[in-house]
Coordinates of C-alpha atoms in Angstrom, one line a residue:
X10 CA 229.5 199.6 193.3
X11 CA 232.0 199.1 196.1
X12 CA 232.1 202.6 198.5
X13 CA 233.8 202.8 202.2
X14 CA 233.4 205.4 204.8
X15 CA 237.0 206.7 204.3
X16 CA 238.0 208.3 201.8
X17 CA 241.9 208.9 199.1
X18 CA 243.0 212.0 197.2
X19 CA 244.4 210.7 193.7
X20 CA 247.8 211.5 194.4
X21 CA 247.9 209.2 197.7
X22 CA 246.5 206.3 195.4
X23 CA 248.8 207.1 192.3
X24 CA 251.6 206.2 194.8
X25 CA 250.4 203.1 195.9
X26 CA 249.4 202.2 192.6
X27 CA 252.7 203.4 190.8
X28 CA 250.7 204.9 188.3
X29 CA 250.9 208.6 186.4
X30 CA 248.4 210.7 187.8
X31 CA 247.1 213.8 185.0
X32 CA 244.9 215.6 187.1
X33 CA 244.4 217.5 190.7
X34 CA 246.5 215.3 193.3
X35 CA 244.2 216.5 195.9
X36 CA 241.1 215.8 194.7
X37 CA 239.2 212.9 197.0
X38 CA 237.4 209.8 196.4
X39 CA 235.5 207.8 198.7
X40 CA 234.5 204.7 196.6
X41 CA 235.1 202.7 193.4
X42 CA 232.6 202.5 190.5
X43 CA 232.3 201.1 186.8
X44 CA 232.6 203.7 184.2
X45 CA 228.6 204.4 183.6
X46 CA 228.0 204.1 187.2
X47 CA 230.5 206.3 188.7
X48 CA 229.9 210.0 190.6
X49 CA 232.1 212.7 191.3
X50 CA 233.1 211.2 194.8
X51 CA 234.4 207.5 192.6
X52 CA 237.1 206.7 190.9
X53 CA 236.7 204.2 187.7
X54 CA 238.8 201.7 185.6
X55 CA 238.8 200.8 181.8
X56 CA 240.5 197.6 181.6
X57 CA 238.7 196.3 178.6
X58 CA 238.3 197.7 175.0
X59 CA 234.5 197.1 175.4
X60 CA 233.5 199.5 177.7
X61 CA 235.5 202.0 176.1
X62 CA 232.6 203.2 174.8
X63 CA 231.7 204.5 178.4
X64 CA 234.7 206.9 178.8
X65 CA 233.4 209.6 177.2
X66 CA 230.6 209.9 179.3
X67 CA 231.8 209.1 182.7
X68 CA 231.1 211.8 185.5
X69 CA 233.7 209.6 187.9
X70 CA 236.6 212.2 189.6
X71 CA 239.2 209.9 187.8
X72 CA 240.0 207.2 185.4
X73 CA 242.6 204.3 186.2
X74 CA 243.7 202.9 182.0
X75 CA 246.3 202.0 180.0
X76 CA 248.1 205.4 178.8
X77 CA 247.2 205.0 174.8
X78 CA 243.9 206.1 176.2
X79 CA 244.4 208.9 178.3
X80 CA 244.2 211.4 175.7
X81 CA 240.6 210.7 175.3
X82 CA 239.8 210.9 179.0
X83 CA 237.4 213.6 180.0
X84 CA 238.4 213.7 183.7
X85 CA 241.3 213.1 186.0
X86 CA 243.5 209.9 184.7
X87 CA 246.2 207.6 186.6
X88 CA 247.7 205.7 183.7
X89 CA 249.1 202.1 183.8
X90 CA 250.8 199.6 181.9
X91 CA 248.1 196.6 183.0
X92 CA 245.2 198.5 184.0
X93 CA 243.6 195.5 185.4
X94 CA 246.0 194.4 188.1
X95 CA 246.0 198.2 188.9
X96 CA 242.4 197.5 189.7
X97 CA 242.8 194.6 191.2
X98 CA 245.1 196.7 194.2
X99 CA 242.5 199.5 193.9
X100 CA 239.8 196.8 195.0
X101 CA 241.6 196.3 198.0
X102 CA 241.7 200.4 199.0
X103 CA 238.6 200.4 199.2
X104 CA 237.5 196.7 200.9
X105 CA 235.0 197.3 203.7
X106 CA 236.5 194.2 204.9
X107 CA 239.7 195.6 205.5
X108 CA 240.8 196.0 209.0
X109 CA 236.8 195.6 210.4
X110 CA 237.3 192.8 212.6
X111 CA 239.2 193.9 216.4
X112 CA 241.6 191.2 217.5
X113 CA 240.4 189.2 220.5
X114 CA 237.7 186.0 221.1
X115 CA 234.2 186.4 221.4
X116 CA 232.8 184.9 224.7
X117 CA 230.5 182.8 222.9
X118 CA 233.5 181.0 221.0
X119 CA 235.1 177.7 222.7
X120 CA 239.3 177.5 222.8
X121 CA 241.2 174.8 223.6
X122 CA 243.1 175.8 226.6
X123 CA 246.1 174.8 224.7
X124 CA 245.7 176.2 221.2
X125 CA 248.2 178.8 221.0
X126 CA 246.8 182.4 219.3
X127 CA 249.4 184.8 217.9
X128 CA 249.2 188.5 218.3
X129 CA 246.5 190.1 216.5
X130 CA 244.2 186.8 216.1
X131 CA 239.9 187.5 215.9
X132 CA 237.9 184.4 217.0
X133 CA 234.3 185.2 216.3
X134 CA 230.7 184.1 218.0
X135 CA 230.2 180.3 218.4
X136 CA 233.7 179.5 216.3
X137 CA 235.5 176.3 217.7
X138 CA 239.4 176.2 218.1
X139 CA 240.5 172.4 219.1
X140 CA 243.2 171.3 221.3
X141 CA 246.5 171.9 219.1
X142 CA 245.9 174.3 217.0
X143 CA 248.0 177.0 216.3
X144 CA 247.0 180.4 214.7
X145 CA 249.7 182.9 214.0
X146 CA 249.5 186.7 214.0
X147 CA 246.6 188.5 212.5
X148 CA 244.4 185.2 211.8
X149 CA 240.8 186.0 211.8
X150 CA 238.6 183.3 212.2
X151 CA 234.7 184.0 211.5
X152 CA 231.5 183.2 213.3
X153 CA 230.6 179.4 213.5
X154 CA 234.3 178.0 211.9
X155 CA 236.0 174.4 213.2
X156 CA 239.3 174.7 213.4
X157 CA 240.2 171.1 214.0
X158 CA 243.1 169.5 216.5
X159 CA 246.8 169.7 215.7
X160 CA 245.8 172.3 212.9
X161 CA 248.1 175.8 211.8
X162 CA 247.2 179.0 210.0
X163 CA 249.6 181.0 209.0
X164 CA 249.9 184.8 209.5
X165 CA 247.0 187.0 208.6
X166 CA 244.9 184.6 206.9
X167 CA 241.4 184.7 207.2
X168 CA 238.5 182.3 207.4
X169 CA 235.1 183.9 206.7
X170 CA 231.9 182.5 208.7
X171 CA 231.1 178.7 208.5
X172 CA 234.7 176.9 207.3
X173 CA 235.4 173.6 208.5
X174 CA 238.8 172.7 209.0
X175 CA 239.6 168.8 210.0
X176 CA 242.6 167.9 211.9
X177 CA 246.1 168.2 211.2
X178 CA 245.4 170.7 208.4
X179 CA 248.1 173.1 207.6
X180 CA 246.8 176.4 206.0
X181 CA 249.9 179.3 204.6
X182 CA 250.2 182.8 205.3
X183 CA 247.4 185.5 203.8
X184 CA 245.1 182.6 202.8
X185 CA 241.1 183.5 202.6
X186 CA 238.6 180.8 202.9
X187 CA 235.2 181.4 202.2
X188 CA 232.2 180.0 203.7
X189 CA 231.3 176.7 204.0
X190 CA 234.4 175.2 202.4
X191 CA 235.4 171.9 203.6
X192 CA 239.5 171.4 204.0
X193 CA 240.6 168.3 204.9
X194 CA 237.6 165.7 204.8
X195 CA 237.6 162.3 204.4
X196 CA 239.0 160.9 201.0
X197 CA 236.7 159.0 198.9
X198 CA 238.1 155.7 199.7
X199 CA 236.3 152.0 200.1
X200 CA 237.5 148.4 199.5
X201 CA 234.7 146.3 198.2
X202 CA 234.2 142.6 199.1
X203 CA 231.7 141.7 196.7
X204 CA 228.6 142.6 198.8
X205 CA 229.6 145.6 200.4
X206 CA 232.1 148.4 200.9
X207 CA 234.8 148.7 203.8
X208 CA 236.0 152.1 204.5
X209 CA 239.4 152.6 204.2
X210 CA 240.7 155.2 207.0
X211 CA 242.3 158.4 205.3
X212 CA 245.6 158.7 207.5
X213 CA 247.1 162.1 205.6
X214 CA 246.7 165.5 205.7
X215 CA 246.3 168.8 203.5
X216 CA 248.5 171.6 203.4
X217 CA 247.5 175.0 201.6
X218 CA 250.5 177.1 200.6
X219 CA 250.7 181.0 201.1
X220 CA 248.2 183.3 199.6
X221 CA 245.5 180.6 198.6
X222 CA 242.1 181.1 198.0
X223 CA 239.4 178.8 198.3
X224 CA 236.0 180.2 197.6
X225 CA 232.6 179.0 198.9
X226 CA 231.1 175.4 199.3
X227 CA 234.6 174.3 198.1
X228 CA 236.1 170.5 199.3
X229 CA 239.7 169.5 199.6
X230 CA 239.8 166.3 200.9
X231 CA 242.7 164.6 203.2
X232 CA 245.3 162.2 201.7
X233 CA 244.7 158.4 202.1
X234 CA 248.5 158.2 203.2
X235 CA 250.6 161.4 202.6
X236 CA 248.9 164.8 202.1
X237 CA 247.1 166.8 199.3
X238 CA 248.9 169.4 198.4
X239 CA 248.3 173.2 197.2
X240 CA 250.8 175.3 196.4
X241 CA 251.6 178.8 197.0
X242 CA 249.3 181.3 194.9
X243 CA 246.8 178.6 194.1
X244 CA 242.7 180.2 193.3
X245 CA 240.2 178.2 193.5
X246 CA 236.6 179.1 192.7
X247 CA 233.6 178.1 194.7
X248 CA 232.2 174.1 194.6
X249 CA 235.0 173.0 193.1
X250 CA 236.2 169.1 194.8
X251 CA 239.7 167.9 194.9
X252 CA 239.7 164.3 195.8
X253 CA 242.6 162.9 198.2
X254 CA 246.7 163.0 197.4
X255 CA 246.0 165.6 194.8
X256 CA 248.9 167.9 194.1
X257 CA 248.5 171.3 192.6
X258 CA 251.7 173.3 191.4
X259 CA 252.2 177.4 192.3
X260 CA 250.2 180.3 191.0
X261 CA 247.4 177.7 189.3
X262 CA 243.8 179.0 189.1
X263 CA 240.4 176.4 189.2
X264 CA 237.2 177.9 188.3
X265 CA 233.9 176.7 189.3
X266 CA 232.3 172.8 189.4
X267 CA 236.0 171.7 188.7
X268 CA 236.3 168.0 190.3
X269 CA 239.8 166.4 190.2
X270 CA 239.9 162.6 190.7
X271 CA 242.6 161.3 193.5
X272 CA 246.5 161.3 193.4
X273 CA 246.1 163.4 190.0
X274 CA 249.3 166.5 189.6
X275 CA 248.7 169.5 188.2
X276 CA 251.9 171.6 187.2
X277 CA 252.2 175.0 187.7
X278 CA 250.4 178.0 186.1
X279 CA 247.6 176.0 185.2
X280 CA 244.6 177.2 184.4
X281 CA 241.5 175.0 184.6
X282 CA 237.8 176.2 183.3
X283 CA 234.8 175.6 184.9
X284 CA 233.2 172.7 185.0
X285 CA 236.6 170.8 184.0
X286 CA 237.0 167.6 185.0
X287 CA 240.3 165.6 185.7
X288 CA 240.5 161.5 185.9
X289 CA 242.2 159.7 188.7
X290 CA 246.5 159.4 188.8
X291 CA 247.1 161.5 185.8
X292 CA 249.7 164.5 185.5
X293 CA 249.5 167.8 183.6
X294 CA 252.7 169.6 183.1
X295 CA 253.0 172.8 184.2
X296 CA 251.5 175.8 181.9
X297 CA 248.6 173.9 180.4
X298 CA 244.9 175.7 179.8
X299 CA 242.0 173.6 179.7
X300 CA 238.9 175.2 178.4
X301 CA 235.3 175.1 180.1
X302 CA 233.2 171.5 180.6
X303 CA 236.2 169.5 179.5
X304 CA 236.9 166.0 180.6
X305 CA 240.9 165.0 181.0
X306 CA 241.3 161.1 180.8
X307 CA 244.9 161.1 179.7
X308 CA 248.2 162.6 181.0
X309 CA 249.2 165.9 179.6
X310 CA 252.6 166.5 179.2
X311 CA 252.9 169.6 176.8
X312 CA 251.7 172.7 177.9
X313 CA 249.3 174.6 175.8
X314 CA 245.3 174.8 175.9
X315 CA 243.6 171.9 175.4
X316 CA 239.6 170.9 175.1
X317 CA 237.0 168.4 174.9
X318 CA 233.5 169.9 175.3
X319 CA 231.0 171.0 172.8
X320 CA 229.7 174.3 172.1
X321 CA 225.9 174.6 172.3
X322 CA 224.0 174.5 169.0
X323 CA 220.4 174.3 167.5
X324 CA 218.7 171.0 169.2
X325 CA 218.0 169.5 165.7
X326 CA 221.6 170.2 164.6
X327 CA 222.5 168.4 167.9
X328 CA 220.3 165.5 167.6
X329 CA 221.8 164.8 163.8
X330 CA 225.6 165.1 164.8
X331 CA 224.4 163.2 168.1
X332 CA 223.6 160.2 165.4
X333 CA 226.2 160.9 163.0
X334 CA 228.8 160.4 166.3
X335 CA 226.9 157.0 166.5
X336 CA 227.9 156.2 163.2
X337 CA 232.0 157.5 162.8
X338 CA 233.2 154.2 164.0
X339 CA 231.7 152.4 161.2
X340 CA 232.7 155.5 158.7
X341 CA 236.2 154.8 159.7
X342 CA 236.4 151.0 159.1
X343 CA 234.9 151.7 155.8
X344 CA 237.4 154.7 155.2
X345 CA 240.3 152.4 156.1
X346 CA 238.8 149.5 153.8
X347 CA 238.7 151.6 151.0
X348 CA 242.4 152.9 151.0
X349 CA 243.3 149.6 151.9
X350 CA 241.6 148.8 148.6
X351 CA 243.2 151.5 146.8
X352 CA 246.6 151.0 147.6
X353 CA 246.4 147.8 146.3
X354 CA 244.9 148.5 143.1

């Protein structure tokens, strides 16, 4: 449940969402909750038919839903063709973080003399803003963040507490970076001389486009020579690793624990499920979806859904299948010999 101190009328909400209202537009609500947990002071939503069973008993003041369910709604309704998209907008109306920070630099923050801060910038306690940094209008820097030298952050972007940006990073407008993420750390580059490893200096940077979101404890490494590039509106979940010189196209989404090796290119409108791994130097075309726990070792040139992980099963069955998997090569060879013999008969 998510509740804010302010309240809105149903008419105001309908106007903001572009929804059709059935009910008393003067009714005020002060929070957003689930169908089951909502009370008379809440608005709720129905975007998944699995929760249709909870609609009849909801105590909410109003429900955001598809027009096909409006007739069975026992309270006021706001109808939209895409109620889940409407829920996204509704959630922002009641976001307790919205407009909480006031502009200004906290006394404990360290800001280089030549750093440029736009209008309405907020810099939190213990944050460090190094030389040559440019913070555009409305940027929010949370407590304990480090913004490295010559980094630029676009207008109305937010860094939550303890985000680290190395030097020479470029962040677009309206980006959201969650706690613990590291942008611009060194890529994994070493040369071996037969005895030990020699570090390769990582001379590139990282560029994040507009409206990018990066989850907590995710890492995006700087390029070895050119930049690591993350396109506009890319959404990256928590604990994701993106290696040096990776490129990700606009509007793609990466779920938790995805790992992408160096110099791989991911197209636009791609979706990578949780735990997906991409080998290095691959090309993934636009419109590809890779399901969870899959390992991709070859380039993908046709849009579609791809999988390689296996689902969980009873352990005894898995052990039998594991033995059979080891026998596949021998079975294939015997089958090939039988086919050749049959053709020759």
